[in-house]
Short mmCIF file of the C-alpha atoms (twelve columns), coordinates in Angstrom:
data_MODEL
# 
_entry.id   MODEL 
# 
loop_
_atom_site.group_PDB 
_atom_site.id 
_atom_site.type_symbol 
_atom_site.label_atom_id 
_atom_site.label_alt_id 
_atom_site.label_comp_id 
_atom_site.label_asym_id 
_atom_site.label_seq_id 
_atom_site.Cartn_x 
_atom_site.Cartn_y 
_atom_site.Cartn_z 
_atom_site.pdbx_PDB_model_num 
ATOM 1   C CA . UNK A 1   31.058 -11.900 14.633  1 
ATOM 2   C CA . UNK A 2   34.220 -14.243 14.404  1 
ATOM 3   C CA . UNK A 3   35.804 -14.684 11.175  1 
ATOM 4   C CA . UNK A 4   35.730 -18.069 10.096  1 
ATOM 5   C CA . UNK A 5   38.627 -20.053 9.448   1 
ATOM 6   C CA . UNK A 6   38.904 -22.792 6.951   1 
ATOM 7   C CA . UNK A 7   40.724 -26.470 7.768   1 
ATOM 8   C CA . UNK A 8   41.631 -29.037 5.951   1 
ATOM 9   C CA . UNK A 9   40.950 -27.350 2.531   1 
ATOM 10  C CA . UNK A 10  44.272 -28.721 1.020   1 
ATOM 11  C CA . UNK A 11  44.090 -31.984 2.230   1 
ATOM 12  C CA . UNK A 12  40.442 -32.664 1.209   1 
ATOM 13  C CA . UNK A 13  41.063 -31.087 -2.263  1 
ATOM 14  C CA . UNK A 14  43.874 -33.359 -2.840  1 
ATOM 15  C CA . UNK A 15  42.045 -36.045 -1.928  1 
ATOM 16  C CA . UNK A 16  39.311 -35.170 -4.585  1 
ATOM 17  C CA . UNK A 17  41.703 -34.761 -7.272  1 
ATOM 18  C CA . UNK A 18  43.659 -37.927 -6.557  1 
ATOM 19  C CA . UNK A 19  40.397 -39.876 -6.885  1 
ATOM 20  C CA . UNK A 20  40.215 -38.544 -10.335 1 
ATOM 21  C CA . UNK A 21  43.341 -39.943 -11.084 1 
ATOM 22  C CA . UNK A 22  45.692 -36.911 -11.095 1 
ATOM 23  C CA . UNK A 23  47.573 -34.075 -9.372  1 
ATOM 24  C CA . UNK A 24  46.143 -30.830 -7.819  1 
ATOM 25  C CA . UNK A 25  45.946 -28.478 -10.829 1 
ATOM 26  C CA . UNK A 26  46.445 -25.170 -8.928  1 
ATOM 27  C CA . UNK A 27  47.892 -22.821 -11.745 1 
ATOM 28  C CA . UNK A 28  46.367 -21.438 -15.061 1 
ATOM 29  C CA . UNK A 29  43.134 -22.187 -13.801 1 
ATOM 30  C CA . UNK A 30  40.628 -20.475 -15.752 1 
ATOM 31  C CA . UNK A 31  36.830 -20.601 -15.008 1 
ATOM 32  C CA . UNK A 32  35.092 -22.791 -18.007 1 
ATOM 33  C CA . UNK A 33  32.881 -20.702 -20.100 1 
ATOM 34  C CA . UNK A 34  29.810 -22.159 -21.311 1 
ATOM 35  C CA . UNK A 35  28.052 -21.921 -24.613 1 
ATOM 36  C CA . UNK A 36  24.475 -21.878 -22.909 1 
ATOM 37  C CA . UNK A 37  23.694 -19.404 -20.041 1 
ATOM 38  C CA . UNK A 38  20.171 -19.244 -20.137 1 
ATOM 39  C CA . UNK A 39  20.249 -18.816 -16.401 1 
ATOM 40  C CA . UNK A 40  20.839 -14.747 -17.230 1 
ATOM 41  C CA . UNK A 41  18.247 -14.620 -19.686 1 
ATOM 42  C CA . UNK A 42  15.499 -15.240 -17.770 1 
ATOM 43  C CA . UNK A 43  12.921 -12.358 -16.675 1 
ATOM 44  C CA . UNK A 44  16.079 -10.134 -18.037 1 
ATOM 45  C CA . UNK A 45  14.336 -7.741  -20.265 1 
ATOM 46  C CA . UNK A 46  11.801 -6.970  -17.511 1 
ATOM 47  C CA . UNK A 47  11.980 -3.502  -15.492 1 
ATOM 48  C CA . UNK A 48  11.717 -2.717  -12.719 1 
ATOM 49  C CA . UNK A 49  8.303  -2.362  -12.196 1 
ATOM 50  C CA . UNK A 50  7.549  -5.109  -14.150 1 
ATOM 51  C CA . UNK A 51  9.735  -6.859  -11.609 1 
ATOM 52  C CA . UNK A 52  7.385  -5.823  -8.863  1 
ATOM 53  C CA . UNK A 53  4.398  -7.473  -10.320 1 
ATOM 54  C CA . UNK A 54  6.313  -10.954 -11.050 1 
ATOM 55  C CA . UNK A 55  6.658  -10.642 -7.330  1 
ATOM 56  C CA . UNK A 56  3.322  -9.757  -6.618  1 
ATOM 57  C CA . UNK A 57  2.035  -12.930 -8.614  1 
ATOM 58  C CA . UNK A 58  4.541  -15.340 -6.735  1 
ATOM 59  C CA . UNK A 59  3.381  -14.034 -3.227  1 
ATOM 60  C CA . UNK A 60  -0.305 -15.881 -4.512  1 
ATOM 61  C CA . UNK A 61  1.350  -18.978 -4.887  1 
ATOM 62  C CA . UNK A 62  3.339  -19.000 -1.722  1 
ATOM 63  C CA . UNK A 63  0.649  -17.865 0.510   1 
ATOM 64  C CA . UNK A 64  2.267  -14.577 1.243   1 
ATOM 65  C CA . UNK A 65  0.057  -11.307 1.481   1 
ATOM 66  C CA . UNK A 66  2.211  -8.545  -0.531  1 
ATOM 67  C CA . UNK A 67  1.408  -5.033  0.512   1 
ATOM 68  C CA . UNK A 68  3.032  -2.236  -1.980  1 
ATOM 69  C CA . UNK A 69  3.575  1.509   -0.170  1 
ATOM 70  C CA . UNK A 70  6.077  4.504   -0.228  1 
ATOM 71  C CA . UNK A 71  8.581  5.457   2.361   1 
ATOM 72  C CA . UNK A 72  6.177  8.015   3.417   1 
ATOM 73  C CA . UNK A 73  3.575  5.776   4.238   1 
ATOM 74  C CA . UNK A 74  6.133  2.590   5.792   1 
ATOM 75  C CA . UNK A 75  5.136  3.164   8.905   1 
ATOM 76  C CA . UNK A 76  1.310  3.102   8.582   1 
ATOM 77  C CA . UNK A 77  1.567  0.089   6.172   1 
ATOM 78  C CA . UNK A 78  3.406  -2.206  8.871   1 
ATOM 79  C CA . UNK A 79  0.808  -0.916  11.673  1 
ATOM 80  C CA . UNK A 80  -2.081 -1.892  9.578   1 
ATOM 81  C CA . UNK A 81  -0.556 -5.395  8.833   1 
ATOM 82  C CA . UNK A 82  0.497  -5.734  12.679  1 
ATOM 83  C CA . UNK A 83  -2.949 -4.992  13.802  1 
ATOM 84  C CA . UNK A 84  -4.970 -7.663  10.785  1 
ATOM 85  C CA . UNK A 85  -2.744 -10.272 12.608  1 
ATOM 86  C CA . UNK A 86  -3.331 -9.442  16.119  1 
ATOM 87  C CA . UNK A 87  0.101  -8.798  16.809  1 
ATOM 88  C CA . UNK A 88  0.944  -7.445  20.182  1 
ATOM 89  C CA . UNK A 89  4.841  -8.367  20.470  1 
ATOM 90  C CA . UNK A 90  7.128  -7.826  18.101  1 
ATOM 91  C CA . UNK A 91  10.748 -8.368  17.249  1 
ATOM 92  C CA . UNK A 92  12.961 -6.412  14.970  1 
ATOM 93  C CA . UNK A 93  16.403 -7.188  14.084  1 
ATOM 94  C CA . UNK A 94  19.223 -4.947  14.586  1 
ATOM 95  C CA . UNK A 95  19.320 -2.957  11.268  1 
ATOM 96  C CA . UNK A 96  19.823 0.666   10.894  1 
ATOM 97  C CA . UNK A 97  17.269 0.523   7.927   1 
ATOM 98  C CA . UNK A 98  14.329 0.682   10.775  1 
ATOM 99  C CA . UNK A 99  16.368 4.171   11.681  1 
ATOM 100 C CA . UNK A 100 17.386 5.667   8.309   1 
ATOM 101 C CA . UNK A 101 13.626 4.865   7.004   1 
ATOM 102 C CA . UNK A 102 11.864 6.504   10.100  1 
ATOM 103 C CA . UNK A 103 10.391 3.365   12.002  1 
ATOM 104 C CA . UNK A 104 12.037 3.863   15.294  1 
ATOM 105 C CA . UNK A 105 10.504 6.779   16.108  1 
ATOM 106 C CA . UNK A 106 6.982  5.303   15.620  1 
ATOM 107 C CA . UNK A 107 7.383  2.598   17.680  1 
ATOM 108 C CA . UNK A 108 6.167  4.797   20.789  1 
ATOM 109 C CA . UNK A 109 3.081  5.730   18.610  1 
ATOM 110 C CA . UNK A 110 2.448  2.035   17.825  1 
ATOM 111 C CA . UNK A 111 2.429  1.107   21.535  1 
ATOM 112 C CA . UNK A 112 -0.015 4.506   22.154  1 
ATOM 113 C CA . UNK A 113 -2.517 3.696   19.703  1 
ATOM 114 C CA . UNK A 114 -2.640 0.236   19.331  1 
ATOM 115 C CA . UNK A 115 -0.829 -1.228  21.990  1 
ATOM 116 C CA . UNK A 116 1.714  -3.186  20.479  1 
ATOM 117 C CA . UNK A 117 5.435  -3.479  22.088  1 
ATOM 118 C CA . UNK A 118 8.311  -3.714  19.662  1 
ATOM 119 C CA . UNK A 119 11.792 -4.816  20.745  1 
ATOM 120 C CA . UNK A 120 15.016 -4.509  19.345  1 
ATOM 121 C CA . UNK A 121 17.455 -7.442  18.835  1 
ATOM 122 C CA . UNK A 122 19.953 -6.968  21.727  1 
ATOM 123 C CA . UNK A 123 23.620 -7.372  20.509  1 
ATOM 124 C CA . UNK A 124 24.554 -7.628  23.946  1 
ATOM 125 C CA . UNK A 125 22.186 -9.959  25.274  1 
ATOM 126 C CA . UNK A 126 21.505 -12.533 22.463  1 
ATOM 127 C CA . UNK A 127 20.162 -15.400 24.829  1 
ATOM 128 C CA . UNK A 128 17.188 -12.556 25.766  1 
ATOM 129 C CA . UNK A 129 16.829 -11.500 22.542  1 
ATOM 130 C CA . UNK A 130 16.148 -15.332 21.527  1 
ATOM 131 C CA . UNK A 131 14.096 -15.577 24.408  1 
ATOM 132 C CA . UNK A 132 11.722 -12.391 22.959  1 
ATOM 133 C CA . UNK A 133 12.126 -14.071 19.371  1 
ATOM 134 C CA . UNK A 134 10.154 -16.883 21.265  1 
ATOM 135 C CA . UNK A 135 7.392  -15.349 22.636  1 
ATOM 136 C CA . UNK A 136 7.276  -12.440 19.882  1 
ATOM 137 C CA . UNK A 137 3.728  -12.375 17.546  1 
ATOM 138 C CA . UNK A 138 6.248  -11.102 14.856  1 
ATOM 139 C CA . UNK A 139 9.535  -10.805 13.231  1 
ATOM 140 C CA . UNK A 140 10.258 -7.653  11.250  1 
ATOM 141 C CA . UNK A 141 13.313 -7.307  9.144   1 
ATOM 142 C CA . UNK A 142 14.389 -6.235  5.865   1 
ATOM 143 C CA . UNK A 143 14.995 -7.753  2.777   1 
ATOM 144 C CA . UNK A 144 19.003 -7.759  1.549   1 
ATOM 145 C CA . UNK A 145 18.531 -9.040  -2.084  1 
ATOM 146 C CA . UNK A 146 14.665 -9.850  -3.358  1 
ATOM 147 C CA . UNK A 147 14.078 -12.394 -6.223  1 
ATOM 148 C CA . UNK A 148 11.005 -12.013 -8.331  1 
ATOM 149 C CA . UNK A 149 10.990 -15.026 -9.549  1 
ATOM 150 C CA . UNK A 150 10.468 -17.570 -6.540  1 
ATOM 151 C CA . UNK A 151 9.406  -14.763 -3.904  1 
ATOM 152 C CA . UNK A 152 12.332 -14.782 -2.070  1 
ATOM 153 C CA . UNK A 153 13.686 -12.591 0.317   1 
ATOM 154 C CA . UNK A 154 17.216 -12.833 0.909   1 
ATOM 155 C CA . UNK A 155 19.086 -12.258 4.258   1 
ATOM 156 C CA . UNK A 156 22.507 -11.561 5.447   1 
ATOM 157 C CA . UNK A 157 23.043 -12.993 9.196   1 
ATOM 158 C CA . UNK A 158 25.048 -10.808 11.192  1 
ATOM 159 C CA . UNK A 159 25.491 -10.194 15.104  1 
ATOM 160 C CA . UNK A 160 22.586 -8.055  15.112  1 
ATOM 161 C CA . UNK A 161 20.689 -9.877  12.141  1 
ATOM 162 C CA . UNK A 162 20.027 -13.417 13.433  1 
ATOM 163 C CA . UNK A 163 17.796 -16.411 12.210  1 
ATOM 164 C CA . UNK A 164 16.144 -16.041 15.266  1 
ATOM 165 C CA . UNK A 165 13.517 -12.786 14.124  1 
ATOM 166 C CA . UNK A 166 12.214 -14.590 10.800  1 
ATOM 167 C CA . UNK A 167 12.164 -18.496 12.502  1 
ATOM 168 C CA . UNK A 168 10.533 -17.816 15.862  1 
ATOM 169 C CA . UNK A 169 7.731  -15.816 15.509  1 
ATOM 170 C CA . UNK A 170 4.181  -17.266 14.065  1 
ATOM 171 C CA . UNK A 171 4.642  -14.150 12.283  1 
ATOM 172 C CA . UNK A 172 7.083  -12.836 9.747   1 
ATOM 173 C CA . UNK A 173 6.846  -9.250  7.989   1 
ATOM 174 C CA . UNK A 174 9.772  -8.774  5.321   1 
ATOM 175 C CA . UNK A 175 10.501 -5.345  3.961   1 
ATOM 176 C CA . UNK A 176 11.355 -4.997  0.965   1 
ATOM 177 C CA . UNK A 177 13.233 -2.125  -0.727  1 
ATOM 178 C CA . UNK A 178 12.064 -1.922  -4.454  1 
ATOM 179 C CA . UNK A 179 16.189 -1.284  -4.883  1 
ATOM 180 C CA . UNK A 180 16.980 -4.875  -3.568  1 
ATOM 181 C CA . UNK A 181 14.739 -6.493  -6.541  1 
ATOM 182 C CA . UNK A 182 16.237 -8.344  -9.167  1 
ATOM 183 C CA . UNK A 183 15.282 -11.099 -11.352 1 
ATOM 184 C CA . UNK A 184 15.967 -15.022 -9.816  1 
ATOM 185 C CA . UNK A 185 18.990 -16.577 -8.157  1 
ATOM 186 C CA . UNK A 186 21.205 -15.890 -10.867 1 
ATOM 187 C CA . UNK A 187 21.682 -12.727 -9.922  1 
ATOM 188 C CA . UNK A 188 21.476 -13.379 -6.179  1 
ATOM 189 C CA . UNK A 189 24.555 -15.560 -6.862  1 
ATOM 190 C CA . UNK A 190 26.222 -13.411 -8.481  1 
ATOM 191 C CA . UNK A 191 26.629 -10.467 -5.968  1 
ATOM 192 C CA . UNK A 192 27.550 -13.088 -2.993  1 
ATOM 193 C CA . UNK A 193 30.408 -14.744 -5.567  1 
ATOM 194 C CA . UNK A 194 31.103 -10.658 -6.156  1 
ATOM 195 C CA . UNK A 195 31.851 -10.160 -2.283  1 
ATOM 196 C CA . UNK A 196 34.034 -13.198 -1.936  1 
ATOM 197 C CA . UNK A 197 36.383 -12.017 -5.031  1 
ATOM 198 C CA . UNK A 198 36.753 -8.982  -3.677  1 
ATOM 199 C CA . UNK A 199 37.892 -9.688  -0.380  1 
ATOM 200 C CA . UNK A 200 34.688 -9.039  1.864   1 
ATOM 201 C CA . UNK A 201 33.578 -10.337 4.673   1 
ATOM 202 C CA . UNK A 202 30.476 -12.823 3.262   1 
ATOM 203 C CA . UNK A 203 28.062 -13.772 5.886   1 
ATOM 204 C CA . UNK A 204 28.561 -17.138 7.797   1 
ATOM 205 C CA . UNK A 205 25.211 -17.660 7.079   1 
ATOM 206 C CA . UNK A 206 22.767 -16.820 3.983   1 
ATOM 207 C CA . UNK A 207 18.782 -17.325 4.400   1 
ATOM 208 C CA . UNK A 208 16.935 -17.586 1.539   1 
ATOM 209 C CA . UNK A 209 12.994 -17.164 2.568   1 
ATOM 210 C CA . UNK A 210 10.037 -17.857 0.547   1 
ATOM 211 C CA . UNK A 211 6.820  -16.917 2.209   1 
ATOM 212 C CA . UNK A 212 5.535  -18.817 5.522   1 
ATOM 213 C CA . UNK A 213 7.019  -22.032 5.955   1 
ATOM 214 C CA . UNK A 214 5.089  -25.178 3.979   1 
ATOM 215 C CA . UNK A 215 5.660  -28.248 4.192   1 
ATOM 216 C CA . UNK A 216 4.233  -31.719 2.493   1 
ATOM 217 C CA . UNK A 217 4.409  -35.240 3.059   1 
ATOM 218 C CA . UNK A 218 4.249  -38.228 0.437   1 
ATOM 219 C CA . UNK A 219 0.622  -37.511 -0.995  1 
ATOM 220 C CA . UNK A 220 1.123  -33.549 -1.216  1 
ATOM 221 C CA . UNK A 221 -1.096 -32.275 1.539   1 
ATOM 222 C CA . UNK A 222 0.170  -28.606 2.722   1 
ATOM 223 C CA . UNK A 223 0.629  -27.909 6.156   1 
ATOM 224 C CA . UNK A 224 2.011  -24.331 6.898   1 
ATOM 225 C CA . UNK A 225 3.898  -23.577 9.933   1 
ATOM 226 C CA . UNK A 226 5.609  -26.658 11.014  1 
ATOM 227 C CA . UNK A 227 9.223  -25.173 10.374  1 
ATOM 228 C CA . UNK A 228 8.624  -21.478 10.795  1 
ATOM 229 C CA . UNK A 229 6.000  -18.985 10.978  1 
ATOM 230 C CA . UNK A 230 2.371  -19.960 9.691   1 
ATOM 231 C CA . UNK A 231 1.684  -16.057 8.171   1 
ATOM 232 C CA . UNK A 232 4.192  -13.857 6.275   1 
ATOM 233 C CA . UNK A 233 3.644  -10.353 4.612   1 
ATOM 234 C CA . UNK A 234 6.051  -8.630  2.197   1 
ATOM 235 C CA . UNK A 235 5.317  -5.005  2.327   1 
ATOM 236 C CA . UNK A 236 7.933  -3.579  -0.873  1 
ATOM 237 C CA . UNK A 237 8.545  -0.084  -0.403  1 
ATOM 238 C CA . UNK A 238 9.722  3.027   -2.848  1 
ATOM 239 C CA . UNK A 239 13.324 3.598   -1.416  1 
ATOM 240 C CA . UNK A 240 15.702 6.239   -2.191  1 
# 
């Protein structure tokens, strides 16, 4: 992936600051503190497994089935929830997570017993991989950052982690490391605003995902689906 360049910052900021009637103020800036941050007191005395449950409770209200399981048992858990869909394709992005927490090698066993093909997202060959993100049952990936609060699963885009794998498919299985979960937003925020002060290359784009996609119009009538898969699962596993 490219890094991004940024134009016409200087102009456009001077522009903004001469419609408030003054001059660029570029030195001695010094971030405002406020007197109220409630934003970092919310769900903050919670641990982490009561963390777990506040997500549990929110996957109710977003129509999300939440499945809880150990590394051990990762592999069996995302079979199961493969098969109660009827999933026959499906589409992984290109994460070594899949490796380091033993899912590749299962794949084979998947296809054996149940008859279900999974497919990596091709770096090389994005335009197929779309393609497969198409006609895929199911996206798998995991979860970056996890808030409890809104059931949200939070994902960094990168060559081999596109929007593709959680859009496409009528399907979409996040998983969830227990070690990604933290309260709301706030926090959320926070580690993105870390990796821009400290130099690191952010993510051109950030995808904040709550559940299967829902829509409403004018008199509040849910329809599921129109924007993005109809079904999602978050199955939140024990990780090291």
């Amino acid at each position: 992936m490219q890094r991004g360049e940024i134009k016409n910052r200087e102009a456009f900021l001077d522009k903004v600051a001469g419609q408030l009637g003054r001059n660029r103020r570029k030195d001695n800036v010094i971030r405002p503190k406020w007197k109220h941050q409630v934003q970092w007191k919310v769900l903050a005395d919670l641990t982490e497994n009561e963390l777990v449950d506040v997500l549990e409770k929110q996957c109710e209200v977003i129509h999300t089935d939440f499945i809880r399981t150990t590394e051990k048992e990762l592999d069996a858990k995302i079979l199961q929830v493969l098969q109660a869909y009827g999933v026959k394709t499906a589409l992984t992005s290109d994460d070594s997570r899949f490796s380091s927490f033993g899912l590749t090698n299962k794949y084979q066993d998947w296809k054996n017993s149940s008859d279900i093909d999974v497919f990596k997202w091709d770096i090389e060959s994005p335009g197929q991989s779309r393609h497969l993100a198409e006609q895929a049952d199911a996206g798998i990936t995991f979860s970056d950052i996890t808030l409890a609060e809104s059931g949200t699963v939070v994902l960094f885009s990168s060559d081999g982690k596109g929007r593709s794998v959680s859009l496409l498919p009528s399907t979409y299985i996040a998983i969830i490391p227990k070690s990604s979960l933290v309260p709301r937003m706030s926090q959320a925020a926070r580690e993105i605003h870390h990796q821009i002060e400290s130099g690191g290359r952010i993510s051109s784009c950030i995808n904040f995902i709550s559940g299967p996609s829902n829509s409403a119009d004018i008199e509040m009538n849910l329809v599921v689906g129109v924007h993005g898969p109809i079904k999602a699962a978050y199955i939140l596993v024990e990780d090291r």
